[in-house]
Coordinates of C-alpha atoms in Angstrom, one line a residue:
M1067 CA 0.0 0.0 0.0
S1068 CA 1.2 3.5 -0.8
I1069 CA 1.7 6.0 2.1
P1070 CA 0.1 9.5 1.7
D1071 CA 2.4 12.5 2.2
C1072 CA 1.4 16.1 2.6
A1073 CA 4.6 17.8 3.6
D1074 CA 4.4 20.5 0.9
G1075 CA 0.7 21.3 1.5
V1076 CA -0.3 19.3 -1.5
W1077 CA -1.3 15.7 -1.1
H1078 CA 1.2 13.4 -2.8
V1079 CA 1.6 9.6 -2.9
V1080 CA 5.0 8.0 -2.7
P1081 CA 5.2 5.9 -5.8
N1082 CA 4.9 2.2 -5.4
D1083 CA 7.0 -0.3 -7.3
S1084 CA 4.9 0.2 -10.5
G1085 CA 5.6 4.0 -10.4
T1086 CA 2.1 5.2 -9.8
P1087 CA 1.9 8.9 -10.5
E1088 CA 0.8 11.7 -8.1
M1089 CA -3.0 11.5 -7.4
S1090 CA -5.4 14.3 -6.9
K1091 CA -6.1 15.8 -3.5
R1092 CA -9.6 14.4 -3.4
E1093 CA -8.3 10.9 -4.3
A1094 CA -5.6 11.2 -1.7
M1095 CA -8.0 12.3 1.0
T1096 CA -10.4 9.4 0.1
S1097 CA -7.5 6.9 0.2
L1098 CA -6.3 8.3 3.6
L1099 CA -9.8 8.1 5.1
D1100 CA -10.3 4.6 3.9
D1101 CA -7.0 3.6 5.3
T1102 CA -7.6 5.3 8.6
I1103 CA -11.0 3.6 9.0
R1104 CA -9.5 0.3 8.1
R1105 CA -6.8 0.7 10.7
I1106 CA -9.3 1.7 13.4
L1107 CA -11.5 -1.3 12.5
L1108 CA -8.5 -3.6 12.6
A1109 CA -7.4 -2.2 16.0
F1110 CA -11.0 -2.5 17.3
V1111 CA -11.3 -6.1 16.2
G1112 CA -7.9 -6.9 17.7
S1113 CA -8.8 -5.3 21.0
C1114 CA -12.1 -7.3 21.1
L1115 CA -10.2 -10.5 20.4
A1116 CA -7.7 -9.7 23.1
I1117 CA -10.4 -8.9 25.6
G1118 CA -12.2 -12.1 24.7
L1119 CA -9.1 -14.1 25.5
S1120 CA -8.3 -12.4 28.7
H1121 CA -11.6 -11.3 30.1
A1122 CA -13.7 -13.6 32.3
D1123 CA -17.0 -13.3 34.2
P1124 CA -17.4 -14.3 37.9
Q1125 CA -18.6 -17.8 38.2
H1126 CA -19.9 -19.9 41.1
G1127 CA -17.7 -22.8 40.3
I1128 CA -15.2 -24.4 37.9
A1129 CA -14.7 -27.9 36.5
M1130 CA -11.4 -29.3 35.2
H1131 CA -13.0 -30.1 31.9
G1132 CA -16.4 -28.8 30.7
D1133 CA -18.8 -27.1 32.9
P1134 CA -19.5 -27.7 36.6
G1135 CA -22.5 -29.9 37.3
Y1136 CA -24.3 -27.7 39.8
A1137 CA -26.2 -24.6 38.7
P1138 CA -25.4 -21.1 40.2
D1139 CA -28.5 -21.3 42.4
F1140 CA -27.8 -24.7 43.9
T1141 CA -28.4 -24.8 47.7
H1142 CA -26.6 -28.1 48.6
F1143 CA -24.9 -31.1 47.1
S1144 CA -27.1 -33.9 46.0
Y1145 CA -25.4 -36.5 48.3
V1146 CA -26.1 -34.7 51.5
N1147 CA -29.2 -34.5 53.7
P1148 CA -29.8 -30.7 54.1
D1149 CA -32.2 -31.4 57.0
A1150 CA -29.9 -33.8 58.9
P1151 CA -30.2 -33.4 62.7
I1152 CA -27.3 -31.9 64.6
G1153 CA -25.7 -33.4 67.6
G1154 CA -24.0 -36.5 69.0
D1155 CA -20.4 -37.6 68.8
L1156 CA -18.7 -39.7 66.1
T1157 CA -15.6 -41.5 67.1
V1158 CA -13.3 -42.9 64.4
A1159 CA -10.0 -44.7 64.6
T1160 CA -6.7 -44.6 62.7
L1161 CA -3.4 -46.3 62.9
G1162 CA -0.2 -44.6 64.2
R1163 CA 0.6 -41.7 66.5
F1164 CA 0.8 -37.9 66.1
D1165 CA 3.0 -35.3 67.6
S1166 CA 2.0 -32.1 65.7
L1167 CA -1.1 -30.0 65.0
N1168 CA 0.7 -28.3 62.1
P1169 CA -0.1 -30.3 58.9
F1170 CA 1.6 -27.9 56.5
I1171 CA 5.3 -28.6 57.1
V1172 CA 7.5 -31.7 56.8
R1173 CA 8.5 -31.8 60.4
G1174 CA 6.6 -34.0 62.8
S1175 CA 3.8 -36.5 62.4
P1176 CA 0.6 -34.3 62.1
V1177 CA -3.0 -35.1 62.5
I1178 CA -4.0 -35.9 59.0
Q1179 CA -7.5 -34.5 59.3
L1180 CA -6.1 -31.0 59.6
R1181 CA -4.8 -31.2 56.1
S1182 CA -7.2 -33.5 54.3
T1183 CA -10.5 -32.0 55.5
N1184 CA -12.1 -28.5 56.0
Y1185 CA -12.7 -29.2 59.7
V1186 CA -10.4 -26.3 60.8
F1187 CA -8.5 -24.9 57.9
E1188 CA -10.9 -24.1 55.0
R1189 CA -10.1 -23.6 51.3
L1190 CA -11.1 -20.9 48.9
M1191 CA -13.4 -23.4 47.2
G1192 CA -15.0 -26.7 48.2
R1193 CA -14.9 -29.9 46.1
A1194 CA -17.9 -31.8 44.8
F1195 CA -17.4 -35.5 45.4
D1196 CA -19.9 -36.6 42.8
E1197 CA -17.9 -35.0 40.0
P1198 CA -14.4 -35.9 38.7
F1199 CA -12.9 -32.5 39.7
S1200 CA -15.2 -29.6 40.2
L1201 CA -15.0 -26.8 42.8
Y1202 CA -17.6 -24.4 44.2
G1203 CA -17.3 -21.3 46.3
L1204 CA -16.4 -21.6 50.0
L1205 CA -14.3 -18.8 51.4
A1206 CA -14.5 -17.3 47.9
E1207 CA -17.9 -16.5 46.6
T1208 CA -16.8 -16.4 43.0
I1209 CA -14.0 -17.4 40.7
E1210 CA -12.9 -15.9 37.4
V1211 CA -10.8 -17.7 34.9
P1212 CA -10.1 -16.7 31.2
E1213 CA -10.3 -19.3 28.5
D1214 CA -6.5 -19.8 28.4
R1215 CA -6.4 -20.2 32.2
A1216 CA -3.5 -17.8 32.4
W1217 CA -4.7 -16.4 35.7
V1218 CA -7.4 -17.0 38.3
E1219 CA -9.2 -14.4 40.4
F1220 CA -11.2 -15.0 43.6
T1221 CA -13.6 -12.7 45.4
L1222 CA -13.9 -13.4 49.1
R1223 CA -17.2 -13.7 50.9
P1224 CA -17.6 -10.6 53.2
E1225 CA -19.1 -12.8 55.9
A1226 CA -16.2 -15.3 56.1
R1227 CA -14.6 -15.3 59.6
F1228 CA -11.9 -17.1 61.5
S1229 CA -12.9 -18.8 64.7
D1230 CA -11.6 -15.9 66.8
G1231 CA -14.0 -13.6 65.0
T1232 CA -11.5 -11.9 62.7
P1233 CA -12.6 -11.5 59.0
V1234 CA -10.9 -13.5 56.3
K1235 CA -9.1 -11.0 54.2
V1236 CA -7.0 -10.8 51.1
D1237 CA -3.9 -10.4 53.2
D1238 CA -4.6 -13.8 54.8
V1239 CA -4.9 -15.4 51.3
I1240 CA -1.7 -13.9 50.1
F1241 CA 0.1 -14.8 53.4
S1242 CA -1.1 -18.4 53.2
F1243 CA 0.0 -18.8 49.6
E1244 CA 3.5 -17.3 50.2
R1245 CA 4.2 -19.3 53.4
L1246 CA 3.1 -22.6 51.9
R1247 CA 5.0 -21.9 48.8
D1248 CA 8.2 -21.0 50.6
D1249 CA 8.1 -23.1 53.8
G1250 CA 5.4 -25.7 53.3
R1251 CA 5.5 -29.4 52.3
P1252 CA 7.0 -30.1 48.8
N1253 CA 3.6 -30.6 47.1
Y1254 CA 2.8 -27.0 47.9
R1255 CA 6.1 -25.7 46.6
N1256 CA 5.8 -27.8 43.4
S1257 CA 2.5 -26.3 42.4
Y1258 CA 2.7 -22.8 43.8
S1259 CA 6.0 -22.1 42.2
K1260 CA 4.1 -21.8 38.9
V1261 CA 2.5 -18.6 40.1
A1262 CA 4.3 -15.5 38.7
T1263 CA 2.4 -12.8 40.6
V1264 CA -0.3 -12.3 43.2
D1265 CA -2.3 -9.1 43.1
R1266 CA -4.9 -7.5 45.3
I1267 CA -8.1 -6.6 43.3
G1268 CA -10.1 -4.1 45.3
E1269 CA -11.1 -4.9 48.9
R1270 CA -12.1 -8.5 48.5
G1271 CA -10.4 -9.8 45.3
V1272 CA -7.1 -11.5 44.7
R1273 CA -5.6 -12.6 41.3
F1274 CA -3.0 -15.3 40.7
T1275 CA -1.2 -15.0 37.4
F1276 CA 0.7 -18.0 36.2
N1277 CA 4.1 -18.4 34.5
D1278 CA 3.1 -21.8 33.1
T1279 CA 0.0 -21.5 30.9
S1280 CA 0.3 -25.2 29.8
D1281 CA -0.9 -26.4 33.3
R1282 CA -4.7 -26.0 33.1
E1283 CA -5.2 -27.5 36.5
L1284 CA -3.5 -24.5 38.3
P1285 CA -6.7 -22.5 38.8
L1286 CA -8.2 -25.4 40.6
I1287 CA -5.1 -26.1 42.6
I1288 CA -5.1 -22.5 43.8
G1289 CA -8.8 -22.9 44.6
L1290 CA -7.9 -25.6 47.0
L1291 CA -5.6 -23.3 48.9
Q1292 CA -6.1 -23.6 52.7
V1293 CA -6.3 -20.1 54.2
L1294 CA -4.5 -19.4 57.5
P1295 CA -5.0 -16.3 59.7
K1296 CA -2.0 -14.1 59.1
H1297 CA -2.3 -12.5 62.6
V1298 CA -1.9 -15.9 64.2
Y1299 CA 0.7 -17.7 62.0
D1300 CA 3.0 -14.8 60.9
G1301 CA 6.5 -15.2 62.2
E1302 CA 7.9 -18.5 63.5
R1303 CA 4.7 -20.2 64.5
F1304 CA 4.1 -21.5 61.0
N1305 CA 7.3 -23.5 61.1
E1306 CA 6.6 -25.1 64.6
A1307 CA 5.6 -28.7 64.7
G1308 CA 4.0 -28.5 68.1
L1309 CA 0.6 -29.0 69.8
D1310 CA -0.6 -25.4 69.9
T1311 CA -4.3 -25.2 69.2
P1312 CA -4.8 -24.3 65.5
I1313 CA -7.0 -21.4 64.5
G1314 CA -8.9 -21.5 61.3
S1315 CA -12.2 -20.6 59.7
G1316 CA -13.8 -24.1 59.5
P1317 CA -16.9 -25.6 61.2
Y1318 CA -14.9 -27.3 63.9
L1319 CA -12.6 -26.2 66.7
V1320 CA -9.9 -28.4 68.2
D1321 CA -11.4 -29.1 71.6
E1322 CA -9.2 -31.7 73.4
V1323 CA -5.9 -33.3 72.6
E1324 CA -4.2 -36.3 74.2
A1325 CA -0.7 -36.1 72.6
G1326 CA -0.2 -39.0 70.2
S1327 CA -3.4 -40.9 71.0
Q1328 CA -6.6 -38.7 70.6
I1329 CA -7.9 -35.5 69.2
R1330 CA -11.4 -34.2 69.5
F1331 CA -13.0 -31.6 67.3
R1332 CA -16.0 -29.6 68.5
R1333 CA -18.6 -28.0 66.3
N1334 CA -18.3 -24.3 66.3
P1335 CA -21.8 -22.7 67.0
D1336 CA -20.5 -19.4 65.7
Y1337 CA -19.2 -20.8 62.4
W1338 CA -19.8 -18.3 59.7
G1339 CA -20.6 -20.7 56.8
W1340 CA -23.5 -23.0 57.8
D1341 CA -25.7 -21.7 54.9
V1342 CA -23.0 -21.9 52.2
P1343 CA -24.1 -24.5 49.6
V1344 CA -20.9 -26.6 49.8
V1345 CA -21.3 -26.8 53.6
R1346 CA -25.0 -27.3 54.1
G1347 CA -25.9 -30.9 55.2
Q1348 CA -22.3 -31.7 56.4
Y1349 CA -20.5 -31.6 59.7
N1350 CA -23.5 -32.6 61.6
F1351 CA -21.9 -34.1 64.7
E1352 CA -21.4 -32.0 67.8
T1353 CA -18.0 -33.6 68.3
M1354 CA -15.7 -35.7 66.1
T1355 CA -13.2 -37.8 67.9
V1356 CA -10.2 -39.5 66.3
D1357 CA -8.5 -42.2 68.3
Y1358 CA -5.1 -43.5 67.4
Y1359 CA -4.1 -47.2 67.7
R1360 CA -0.9 -49.1 67.2
D1361 CA -2.3 -52.0 65.3
N1362 CA -5.4 -53.1 63.3
G1363 CA -6.3 -55.9 65.7
T1364 CA -6.7 -53.6 68.7
M1365 CA -8.5 -51.0 66.5
F1366 CA -11.0 -53.6 65.4
E1367 CA -11.6 -54.8 69.0
A1368 CA -12.4 -51.2 69.9
F1369 CA -15.0 -51.1 67.2
R1370 CA -16.5 -54.4 68.4
K1371 CA -16.8 -52.9 71.9
G1372 CA -18.5 -49.7 70.8
L1373 CA -15.5 -47.5 71.5
V1374 CA -15.3 -46.7 67.8
D1375 CA -18.5 -45.9 65.9
Y1376 CA -17.4 -46.4 62.3
R1377 CA -14.9 -48.6 60.5
N1378 CA -13.8 -48.7 56.9
E1379 CA -12.6 -52.3 56.5
A1380 CA -9.7 -53.2 54.2
D1381 CA -8.9 -56.7 55.3
P1382 CA -11.0 -59.3 53.5
T1383 CA -10.2 -62.0 56.0
R1384 CA -11.6 -59.9 58.8
W1385 CA -14.6 -58.9 56.6
A1386 CA -15.3 -62.5 55.9
T1387 CA -14.9 -63.9 59.4
A1388 CA -14.9 -61.3 62.1
Y1389 CA -18.2 -59.5 61.6
E1390 CA -20.3 -62.1 63.2
F1391 CA -20.2 -60.7 66.8
P1392 CA -23.5 -60.3 68.8
A1393 CA -24.0 -56.6 67.9
V1394 CA -24.0 -57.4 64.2
E1395 CA -26.4 -60.3 64.7
D1396 CA -28.9 -58.3 66.7
G1397 CA -28.8 -55.3 64.4
R1398 CA -26.9 -52.8 66.6
V1399 CA -24.0 -52.8 64.1
V1400 CA -24.8 -52.5 60.4
T1401 CA -22.4 -53.8 57.7
E1402 CA -22.6 -52.4 54.2
T1403 CA -20.9 -52.8 50.8
I1404 CA -20.8 -49.5 49.0
E1405 CA -19.9 -49.2 45.3
T1406 CA -17.4 -46.5 44.3
S1407 CA -16.5 -45.2 40.9
L1408 CA -12.8 -44.2 41.4
P1409 CA -9.7 -45.9 40.2
K1410 CA -8.8 -48.6 42.7
G1411 CA -5.4 -46.9 43.4
M1412 CA -2.1 -48.6 43.7
D1413 CA -1.4 -50.6 46.8
G1414 CA 2.1 -52.1 46.3
M1415 CA 5.4 -53.2 47.7
V1416 CA 7.7 -50.3 46.9
F1417 CA 11.2 -50.8 45.5
N1418 CA 13.5 -48.0 46.6
T1419 CA 15.4 -47.6 43.3
R1420 CA 17.9 -45.3 45.1
R1421 CA 19.3 -48.5 46.5
E1422 CA 21.8 -50.3 44.2
I1423 CA 20.1 -53.6 44.8
F1424 CA 16.9 -52.4 43.1
A1425 CA 18.4 -50.2 40.4
D1426 CA 18.0 -52.8 37.6
V1427 CA 14.5 -53.2 36.2
R1428 CA 15.2 -56.9 35.5
V1429 CA 15.7 -57.4 39.3
R1430 CA 12.4 -55.7 40.0
K1431 CA 10.6 -57.7 37.4
A1432 CA 12.0 -60.9 38.8
L1433 CA 10.9 -60.1 42.3
T1434 CA 7.4 -59.3 40.9
L1435 CA 7.3 -62.8 39.3
L1436 CA 8.1 -64.3 42.7
F1437 CA 5.0 -62.7 44.3
D1438 CA 2.4 -65.5 44.2
F1439 CA -0.8 -63.5 44.4
E1440 CA -3.1 -66.5 43.7
W1441 CA -1.7 -68.5 46.7
I1442 CA -1.5 -65.5 49.1
N1443 CA -5.1 -64.3 48.2
K1444 CA -6.4 -67.8 48.8
T1445 CA -4.4 -68.5 51.9
L1446 CA -4.5 -65.2 53.7
Y1447 CA -7.6 -63.4 52.3
Y1448 CA -10.3 -65.9 51.5
G1449 CA -9.9 -65.1 47.8
L1450 CA -11.8 -61.8 48.3
F1451 CA -9.2 -59.5 46.9
G1452 CA -8.8 -58.5 43.2
R1453 CA -5.3 -58.1 41.8
T1454 CA -4.4 -54.6 41.0
E1455 CA -2.8 -54.5 37.5
S1456 CA -3.0 -50.8 36.7
Y1457 CA -2.3 -47.6 38.6
F1458 CA -5.8 -46.5 37.5
H1459 CA -7.4 -50.0 37.7
G1460 CA -11.2 -50.1 37.2
S1461 CA -11.5 -46.7 35.4
P1462 CA -11.3 -45.2 31.9
L1463 CA -7.8 -44.0 32.7
S1464 CA -6.4 -47.5 32.9
S1465 CA -4.3 -48.9 30.0
L1466 CA -5.6 -52.4 30.5
G1467 CA -7.3 -53.7 27.4
V1468 CA -6.8 -50.4 25.5
P1469 CA -4.1 -50.1 22.7
M1470 CA -1.9 -47.0 22.6
D1471 CA -3.6 -44.2 20.6
A1472 CA -2.1 -41.5 18.4
R1473 CA -1.9 -39.0 21.2
E1474 CA 0.1 -41.4 23.5
T1475 CA 2.4 -42.1 20.6
E1476 CA 2.9 -38.4 20.0
I1477 CA 3.8 -37.8 23.7
L1478 CA 6.3 -40.7 23.8
A1479 CA 7.9 -40.1 20.4
P1480 CA 10.6 -37.6 21.5
F1481 CA 12.1 -40.1 23.8
G1482 CA 12.9 -42.7 21.2
R1483 CA 11.9 -45.6 23.3
T1484 CA 9.3 -48.4 23.1
L1485 CA 7.5 -50.3 25.7
D1486 CA 6.8 -53.9 26.3
P1487 CA 4.5 -54.9 23.3
S1488 CA 1.8 -56.1 25.7
L1489 CA 1.7 -52.6 27.3
M1490 CA 1.4 -51.0 23.9
D1491 CA -1.4 -53.2 22.6
G1492 CA -3.3 -53.3 25.9
S1493 CA -2.8 -57.0 26.6
F1494 CA -0.5 -56.6 29.6
A1495 CA -1.3 -58.7 32.6
L1496 CA 0.7 -59.6 35.7
P1497 CA 1.9 -63.2 35.9
K1498 CA -0.6 -65.7 37.3
S1499 CA 0.7 -68.7 39.2
N1500 CA -0.9 -72.1 39.6
G1501 CA -1.8 -71.1 43.2
S1502 CA 0.3 -73.8 44.8
G1503 CA 2.8 -71.5 46.4
R1504 CA 5.6 -73.4 44.6
D1505 CA 5.1 -72.4 40.9
R1506 CA 8.3 -73.7 39.2
R1507 CA 7.6 -71.7 36.0
A1508 CA 7.7 -68.4 37.8
L1509 CA 10.8 -69.4 39.7
R1510 CA 12.6 -70.4 36.5
A1511 CA 11.6 -67.1 34.7
A1512 CA 12.7 -65.1 37.7
L1513 CA 16.1 -66.8 38.0
T1514 CA 16.7 -66.2 34.2
L1515 CA 16.1 -62.4 34.8
F1516 CA 18.4 -62.5 37.8
E1517 CA 21.1 -64.2 35.8
E1518 CA 20.8 -61.5 33.1
A1519 CA 21.2 -58.8 35.8
G1520 CA 24.4 -60.4 37.2
Y1521 CA 23.2 -62.9 39.9
E1522 CA 23.6 -66.6 40.2
L1523 CA 22.7 -69.3 42.7
R1524 CA 25.7 -70.4 44.8
E1525 CA 24.9 -73.2 47.3
G1526 CA 21.3 -72.1 47.4
V1527 CA 22.0 -68.4 47.9
L1528 CA 21.4 -65.8 45.2
T1529 CA 24.7 -64.1 44.8
N1530 CA 26.1 -61.1 42.9
T1531 CA 28.6 -62.5 40.4
T1532 CA 30.8 -59.4 40.6
T1533 CA 30.8 -58.6 44.4
G1534 CA 30.1 -62.0 45.8
E1535 CA 27.4 -60.4 48.0
P1536 CA 24.2 -62.3 48.8
F1537 CA 20.9 -60.9 47.6
T1538 CA 19.3 -59.7 50.8
F1539 CA 17.1 -56.7 51.8
E1540 CA 14.8 -55.4 54.5
Y1541 CA 11.0 -55.1 54.3
M1542 CA 9.8 -52.4 56.6
V1543 CA 6.3 -52.8 58.1
V1544 CA 4.3 -50.9 60.6
S1545 CA 1.4 -53.3 61.4
R1546 CA 0.8 -57.0 62.0
D1547 CA -1.2 -57.2 58.8
Q1548 CA 1.8 -56.0 56.8
E1549 CA 4.0 -58.3 58.7
R1550 CA 1.9 -61.3 57.9
L1551 CA 1.9 -60.4 54.2
G1552 CA 5.7 -59.8 54.3
L1553 CA 6.4 -63.2 55.9
S1554 CA 4.4 -65.0 53.3
Y1555 CA 6.3 -63.3 50.5
A1556 CA 9.6 -64.0 52.2
K1557 CA 8.9 -67.7 52.1
S1558 CA 8.5 -67.5 48.3
L1559 CA 11.8 -65.6 48.0
E1560 CA 13.6 -68.3 50.0
R1561 CA 13.1 -70.7 47.0
A1562 CA 15.2 -68.3 44.9
G1563 CA 17.9 -68.0 47.5
I1564 CA 16.8 -64.6 48.6
E1565 CA 16.6 -63.4 52.2
M1566 CA 14.0 -60.7 52.9
V1567 CA 14.2 -59.6 56.5
V1568 CA 10.7 -58.4 57.7
R1569 CA 11.2 -55.7 60.3
Q1570 CA 8.3 -54.1 62.2
I1571 CA 8.9 -50.6 63.6
D1572 CA 6.8 -48.1 65.5
S1573 CA 4.7 -45.6 63.6
T1574 CA 6.9 -42.6 64.5
Q1575 CA 10.0 -44.2 63.2
F1576 CA 8.2 -45.5 60.2
Q1577 CA 7.0 -42.0 59.3
Q1578 CA 10.5 -40.6 59.7
R1579 CA 12.2 -43.3 57.6
R1580 CA 9.5 -43.0 54.9
Q1581 CA 9.9 -39.2 54.6
T1582 CA 13.7 -39.5 54.3
Y1583 CA 13.6 -42.6 52.0
D1584 CA 15.6 -44.7 54.5
Y1585 CA 14.3 -48.1 53.5
D1586 CA 14.7 -50.9 51.0
M1587 CA 11.1 -51.9 50.6
F1588 CA 7.8 -51.1 52.3
Q1589 CA 4.1 -51.2 51.5
N1590 CA 2.3 -48.1 50.4
R1591 CA -1.0 -47.1 48.9
W1592 CA -1.5 -44.2 46.5
F1593 CA -5.1 -43.0 46.2
L1594 CA -5.9 -41.9 42.6
S1595 CA -8.8 -39.9 41.3
L1596 CA -10.7 -39.6 38.0
S1597 CA -8.9 -36.3 37.4
P1598 CA -5.2 -36.8 38.1
G1599 CA -3.1 -33.6 38.0
N1600 CA -0.3 -31.9 39.8
E1601 CA -0.2 -34.5 42.6
Q1602 CA 1.2 -36.9 40.0
K1603 CA 4.5 -34.8 40.1
F1604 CA 4.5 -35.3 43.8
Y1605 CA 4.1 -39.1 43.3
W1606 CA 6.5 -39.9 40.5
G1607 CA 7.9 -36.7 39.0
S1608 CA 11.7 -36.6 38.6
P1609 CA 12.3 -33.5 40.9
A1610 CA 10.3 -35.2 43.7
A1611 CA 12.7 -38.1 43.8
D1612 CA 15.4 -36.1 45.5
A1613 CA 13.1 -33.9 47.7
E1614 CA 12.3 -35.3 51.2
G1615 CA 8.7 -35.6 52.1
T1616 CA 7.3 -36.4 48.7
R1617 CA 5.4 -39.5 47.8
N1618 CA 7.9 -40.5 45.1
Y1619 CA 8.9 -43.3 47.4
M1620 CA 10.4 -45.5 44.7
G1621 CA 12.7 -42.7 43.4
V1622 CA 11.4 -42.6 39.8
K1623 CA 13.4 -40.4 37.4
N1624 CA 12.0 -40.9 34.0
P1625 CA 11.7 -38.0 31.5
A1626 CA 9.0 -39.8 29.6
I1627 CA 6.9 -40.1 32.8
D1628 CA 7.5 -36.3 33.3
A1629 CA 6.2 -35.6 29.8
A1630 CA 3.1 -37.8 30.4
I1631 CA 2.4 -35.8 33.6
E1632 CA 2.8 -32.5 31.7
A1633 CA 0.4 -33.7 29.1
L1634 CA -2.1 -34.5 31.8
L1635 CA -1.9 -30.9 33.1
A1636 CA -2.1 -29.4 29.6
A1637 CA -5.2 -31.5 28.5
R1638 CA -8.0 -29.4 27.2
S1639 CA -10.5 -32.3 26.8
R1640 CA -11.4 -35.4 28.7
E1641 CA -10.1 -37.5 25.8
D1642 CA -6.7 -35.9 26.0
L1643 CA -6.6 -36.4 29.7
E1644 CA -7.4 -40.1 29.4
S1645 CA -4.7 -40.6 26.7
A1646 CA -2.1 -39.0 28.9
A1647 CA -3.2 -41.0 32.0
R1648 CA -3.1 -44.3 30.1
L1649 CA 0.5 -43.5 28.8
L1650 CA 1.5 -42.6 32.4
D1651 CA 0.0 -45.9 33.5
R1652 CA 1.9 -47.9 30.8
L1653 CA 5.2 -46.2 31.7
L1654 CA 4.9 -46.9 35.5
L1655 CA 4.0 -50.5 34.8
D1656 CA 6.9 -50.8 32.4
G1657 CA 9.3 -49.7 35.1
Y1658 CA 8.2 -52.3 37.7
Y1659 CA 8.6 -49.7 40.5
V1660 CA 6.3 -51.6 42.8
I1661 CA 5.0 -55.1 43.2
P1662 CA 1.2 -54.4 42.7
L1663 CA -0.8 -56.0 45.4
F1664 CA -4.6 -56.0 45.5
H1665 CA -7.8 -54.0 46.1
T1666 CA -11.2 -54.5 47.6
P1667 CA -14.0 -54.7 45.0
A1668 CA -16.1 -52.0 46.9
Q1669 CA -16.1 -50.0 50.1
W1670 CA -16.7 -52.2 53.1
I1671 CA -18.0 -50.4 56.2
G1672 CA -19.3 -51.2 59.6
R1673 CA -21.2 -48.7 61.6
W1674 CA -23.2 -48.7 64.8
A1675 CA -26.9 -48.3 64.0
G1676 CA -27.2 -45.0 65.8
Y1677 CA -25.4 -43.4 62.9
K1678 CA -27.1 -42.7 59.6
R1679 CA -25.9 -41.7 56.1
P1680 CA -27.6 -40.3 53.0
E1681 CA -28.9 -42.9 50.5
T1682 CA -27.1 -41.1 47.7
G1683 CA -23.4 -41.8 47.6
T1684 CA -20.5 -40.2 45.8
L1685 CA -17.8 -41.3 43.4
Y1686 CA -15.7 -41.9 46.6
G1687 CA -18.3 -43.9 48.5
S1688 CA -20.0 -42.4 51.6
P1689 CA -17.9 -39.7 53.4
V1690 CA -18.6 -39.5 57.1
E1691 CA -18.8 -35.7 56.9
T1692 CA -22.3 -36.3 55.4
W1693 CA -23.5 -38.6 58.2
W1694 CA -25.6 -37.7 61.3
H1695 CA -26.4 -39.1 64.7
A1696 CA -29.9 -40.7 65.2
P1697 CA -29.9 -42.7 68.5
T1698 CA -31.8 -45.9 68.3
E1699 CA -34.6 -46.7 70.8
Q1700 CA -33.4 -48.8 73.8

């Protein structure tokens, strides 16, 4: 296009390549106006497009993919009883001990309910447990997110209060974010480090702008930020792993604490949020008591005697044989099987690949071959367990029976590697024995793998051909149930010339050794959701392998796994999420980082009849936060 020029008072046009002559003043003026209008229109359209990409309207909720399931005017979740009576005490039990009421730092053994629930420390938004991953306003009344999810903005509820009566302010949100990012547990630091700036927006608004726009889960991760009162936790108190009474904004107060053995939460009558939709119908007990026990047997006896009101049973032997006591027979105790829709999760014997003895995948595969699930399930568990063969077993995220698709191939391509053909075509299955406890085929296959890895049998002892050292390791356990399983496995290993020493330790030592990766092997369970995201980095991302306090207990360092996790976070559709999850599943299975164990087919619960629950369940089963006390007639 030619550019008009009027430097001499007469409109001229600089000739173009074809040598166009000077045009008339009228023609030049017309051309200039046309060009100006065109420029204005282009600028206006560009501005509109930019605004469309960056502008967002306040919403009542957000879903990881698609739209949230509840309308803006919803009054309560469908799986609660909004008219549930208030009162009574619910006592639950858990294994272990605690020495801290600070759940946000690595130091100490904290009360897990302070981090995993909204009892005391509330989040900006509350999760709906009948959706894969959707959040609705809690401390924040609205959320704003642009289409590209480059930032997220929350507007706090003006009525939100901490239990000491102080309003929840933007300063508290910013303080909580910064302290958790800088001094909190590694999972906080991993996610919150992706925030570039935090800005106050007016009196009640706060905006988080991200430096990583590929991670579409970040707005939801920030939505789950637990908010602490700055005026209480500023200074050194945040870093103290003591028993000081915590102050939060939630529906319960910490009422009584018996160090290590019991904590009691009391319903706060002055709680600000009883009418908030994500709260209504929940937290119906006047008190919630958590008793700590050293072993499962003692914990079950406490339930039988009525000292514990509710039990989530995980042992099929106990489920099959021990729930025949008088209170069950006369109806005072109710047993139920509740279906869930989640992945079964991975319960497995963890190889610490930081140890030289487990560095070779052939060794890990050989030890997996020697785990005789069929015999153990029949002998110890009445055949009631199902074998876990996928990290996302029982869900659309599992790779079992599903061939690799184009998206998976694309993610894996830069790494120039292939997987076991059975993992690629979906036919993978863990080895199945003849159930005798002495399967010679499995033994021969395992010894072949050991030989390839540099081991041989010498006078009945599996020995390293280079160092002459026998193959022996320690299996760390914290309960009698784990000990029983370990001893059964140890017998199978003896046939291959392997000594596995089963060592039971107390829960405090167990927690410390687990956090610092001071073990050869132990049993762990990872709970996995239908919307895996940033927590996967905490579980098996390469940076987490060297950071104490993560759940990358096996020490996985695999760039292809890191890429699969990044693809999870960047997924814009459910289909892309499922593809990335299936590839992650295949890669984890290919590495034989754990010996997969088993899962219960459903949620097995026992409850004393004075406790009721809603008929409608969730994807996760029946959370006790939705229950209520309804004493039976004597």
